[in-house]
Every structure is written in C-alpha cells, then in structure tokens.
CSV table of C-alpha atoms in Angstrom, one decimal:
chain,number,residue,atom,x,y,z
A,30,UNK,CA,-16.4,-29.7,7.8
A,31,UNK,CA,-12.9,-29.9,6.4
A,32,UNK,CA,-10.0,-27.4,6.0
A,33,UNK,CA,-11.2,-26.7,2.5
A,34,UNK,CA,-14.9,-25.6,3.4
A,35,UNK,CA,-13.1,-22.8,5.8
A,36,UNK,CA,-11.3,-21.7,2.6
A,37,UNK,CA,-13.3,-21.9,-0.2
A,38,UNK,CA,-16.0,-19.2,-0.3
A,39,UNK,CA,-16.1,-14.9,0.2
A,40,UNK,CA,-13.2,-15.4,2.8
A,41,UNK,CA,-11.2,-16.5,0.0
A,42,UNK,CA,-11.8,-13.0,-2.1
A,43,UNK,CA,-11.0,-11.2,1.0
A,44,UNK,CA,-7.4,-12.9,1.8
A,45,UNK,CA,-6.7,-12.3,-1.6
A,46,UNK,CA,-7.7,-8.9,-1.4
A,47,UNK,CA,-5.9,-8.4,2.0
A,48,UNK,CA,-2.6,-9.3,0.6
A,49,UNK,CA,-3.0,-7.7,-2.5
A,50,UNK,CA,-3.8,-4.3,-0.6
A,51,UNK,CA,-0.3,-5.3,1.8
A,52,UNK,CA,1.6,-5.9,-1.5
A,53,UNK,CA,0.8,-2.5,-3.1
A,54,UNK,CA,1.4,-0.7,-0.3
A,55,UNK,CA,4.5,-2.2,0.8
A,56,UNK,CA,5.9,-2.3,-2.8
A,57,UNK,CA,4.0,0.4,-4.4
A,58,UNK,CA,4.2,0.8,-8.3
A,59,UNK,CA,7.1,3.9,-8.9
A,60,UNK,CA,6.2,5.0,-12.3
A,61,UNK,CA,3.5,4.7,-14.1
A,62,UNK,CA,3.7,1.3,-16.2
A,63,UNK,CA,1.2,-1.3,-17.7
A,64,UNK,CA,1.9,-4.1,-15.5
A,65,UNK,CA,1.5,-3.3,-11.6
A,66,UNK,CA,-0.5,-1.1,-9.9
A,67,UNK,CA,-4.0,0.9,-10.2
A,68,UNK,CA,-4.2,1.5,-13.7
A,69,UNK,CA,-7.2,3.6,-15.3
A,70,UNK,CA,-7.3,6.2,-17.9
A,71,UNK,CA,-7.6,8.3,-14.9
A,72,UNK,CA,-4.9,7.4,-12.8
A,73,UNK,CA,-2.0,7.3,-15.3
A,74,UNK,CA,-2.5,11.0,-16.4
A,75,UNK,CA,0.5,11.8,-14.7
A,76,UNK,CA,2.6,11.1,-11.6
A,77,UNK,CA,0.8,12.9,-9.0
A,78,UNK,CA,-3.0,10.9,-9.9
A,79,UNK,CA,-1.0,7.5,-10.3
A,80,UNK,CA,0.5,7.8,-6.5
A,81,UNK,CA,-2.8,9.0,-5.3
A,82,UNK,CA,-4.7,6.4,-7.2
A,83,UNK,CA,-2.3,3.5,-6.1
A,84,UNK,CA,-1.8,4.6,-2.5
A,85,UNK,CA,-5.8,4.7,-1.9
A,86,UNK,CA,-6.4,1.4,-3.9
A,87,UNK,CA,-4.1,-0.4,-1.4
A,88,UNK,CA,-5.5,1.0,1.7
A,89,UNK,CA,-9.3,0.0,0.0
A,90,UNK,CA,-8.3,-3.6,-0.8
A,91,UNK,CA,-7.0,-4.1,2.4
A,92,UNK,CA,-9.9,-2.5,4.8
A,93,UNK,CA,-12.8,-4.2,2.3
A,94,UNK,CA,-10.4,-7.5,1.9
A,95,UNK,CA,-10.2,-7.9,6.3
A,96,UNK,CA,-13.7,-7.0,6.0
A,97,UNK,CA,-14.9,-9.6,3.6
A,98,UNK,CA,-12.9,-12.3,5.2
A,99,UNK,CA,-14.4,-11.7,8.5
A,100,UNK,CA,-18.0,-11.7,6.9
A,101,UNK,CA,-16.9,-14.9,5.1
A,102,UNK,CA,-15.8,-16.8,8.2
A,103,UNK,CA,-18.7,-16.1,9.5
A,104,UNK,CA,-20.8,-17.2,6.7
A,105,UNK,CA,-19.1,-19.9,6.5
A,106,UNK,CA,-19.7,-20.4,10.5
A,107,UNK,CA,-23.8,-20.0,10.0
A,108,UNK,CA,-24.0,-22.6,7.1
A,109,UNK,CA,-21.9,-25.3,8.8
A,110,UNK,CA,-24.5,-24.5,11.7
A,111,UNK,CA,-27.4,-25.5,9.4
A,112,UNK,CA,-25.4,-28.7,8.9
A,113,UNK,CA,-25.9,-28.8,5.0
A,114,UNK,CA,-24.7,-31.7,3.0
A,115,UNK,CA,-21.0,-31.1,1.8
A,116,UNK,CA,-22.3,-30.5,-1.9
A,117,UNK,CA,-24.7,-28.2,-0.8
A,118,UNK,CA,-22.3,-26.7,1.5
A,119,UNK,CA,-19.8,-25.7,-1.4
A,120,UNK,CA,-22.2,-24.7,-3.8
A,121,UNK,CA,-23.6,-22.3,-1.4
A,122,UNK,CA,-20.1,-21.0,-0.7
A,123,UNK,CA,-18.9,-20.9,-4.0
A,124,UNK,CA,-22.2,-19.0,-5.3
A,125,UNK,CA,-21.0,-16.6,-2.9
A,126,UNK,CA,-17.6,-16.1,-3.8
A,127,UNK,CA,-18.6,-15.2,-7.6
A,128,UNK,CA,-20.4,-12.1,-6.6
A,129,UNK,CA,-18.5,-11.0,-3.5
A,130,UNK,CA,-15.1,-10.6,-6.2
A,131,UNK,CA,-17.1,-9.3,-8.8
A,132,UNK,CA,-19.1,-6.7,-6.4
A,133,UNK,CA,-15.4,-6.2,-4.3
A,134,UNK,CA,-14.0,-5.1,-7.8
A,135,UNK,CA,-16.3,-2.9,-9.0
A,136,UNK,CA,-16.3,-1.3,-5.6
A,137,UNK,CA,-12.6,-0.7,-5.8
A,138,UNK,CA,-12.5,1.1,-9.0
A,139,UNK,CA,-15.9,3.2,-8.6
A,140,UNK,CA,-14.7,4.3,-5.2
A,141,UNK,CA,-11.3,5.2,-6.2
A,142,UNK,CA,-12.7,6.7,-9.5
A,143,UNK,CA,-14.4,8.9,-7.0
A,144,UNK,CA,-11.2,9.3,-4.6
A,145,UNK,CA,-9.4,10.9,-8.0
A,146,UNK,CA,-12.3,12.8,-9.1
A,147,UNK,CA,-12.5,15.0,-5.9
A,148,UNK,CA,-9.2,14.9,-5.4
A,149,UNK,CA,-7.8,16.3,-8.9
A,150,UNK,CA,-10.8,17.7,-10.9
A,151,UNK,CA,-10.9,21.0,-8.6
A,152,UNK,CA,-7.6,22.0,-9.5
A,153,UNK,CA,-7.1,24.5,-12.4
C-alpha cells in the first residue's frame, strides 16, 4: 500500500485532533471571543467556565486524538492484511473516517458539557 492509504482514514481525525488539542493548550484562547477556542452557550458565561471549558477540551482532543490515531493505524494494519483491492481499501477507510470525526465531535462537546456542568452548577 502506498503513503496515502497510511493517511487517509480514522488516523487522519485523530492527528488532526492531536494537534488541535497541542494548539489549544499551548496557545489557549485569553478572553472569551467568537473565533478560537471551546465556544458553547455554556462556556462563554464568563471567564472562569471559558478557561475551564477550553483547558479540558484541549486535554480531550488530545488523549481521544492519540487514541484514535493508534486505533486507525491499526485498522489500517488489519485491512492491508486482508489484502483488499486499492478501491476497496479506501472506501473502507474513508467510510470510517466519516463517523470516527462525527462520533469524536460529539464526544468532545457532550463530555465537556458534562465537565462544566459538575464543575459550575453546584456553586450558588
């Protein structure tokens, strides 16, 4: 298989994660604003919930992103195993790489969601 069959597929989501996660957290947001960062009804209530909310969603993309590359290398391991054809072998991939950044997203905001919920909605 070539260089491209390596890249294309959930590996892809998950390098994209990864450095998205690095980028947040090396450079994170300051104030709240409409272009960078986490932003939910819920995190740009004020300053405290918009650190909190971009500080976790950083440290999420990166664990799930390292995750989801290492489950898409080896995905990507098993099917060039099964010695598919090379159209096969994309469409496969790329049917997988649809869900995993649609299902990786989702995750990101109902898990920090929860993150801010249990974190703010006790206080008085």
């Amino acid at each position: 298989m070539d260089l491209l069959s390596w890249i294309i597929g959930p590996q892809l989501i998950g390098i994209i994660f990864t450095l998205a996660g690095y980028i947040q957290k090396r450079f994170p947001p300051k104030k709240i604003n409409a272009l960078y960062g986490y932003r939910m009804p819920s995190s740009m209530k004020n300053q405290e919930t918009w650190d909190e909310a971009n500080h976790y969603a950083a440290r999420f993309m990166m664990r799930s992103g390292f995750m989801l590359l290492l489950v898409g290398i080896v995905t990507t391991a098993v099917l060039c195993a099964v010695n598919l054809e090379h159209e096969t072998f994309m469409f496969v991939n790329s049917i997988l790489l649809i869900p995993s950044a649609i299902g990786f997203c989702v995750a990101l905001i109902v898990s920090t969601e929860k993150h801010l919920s249990r974190k703010f909605d006790n206080k008085p």
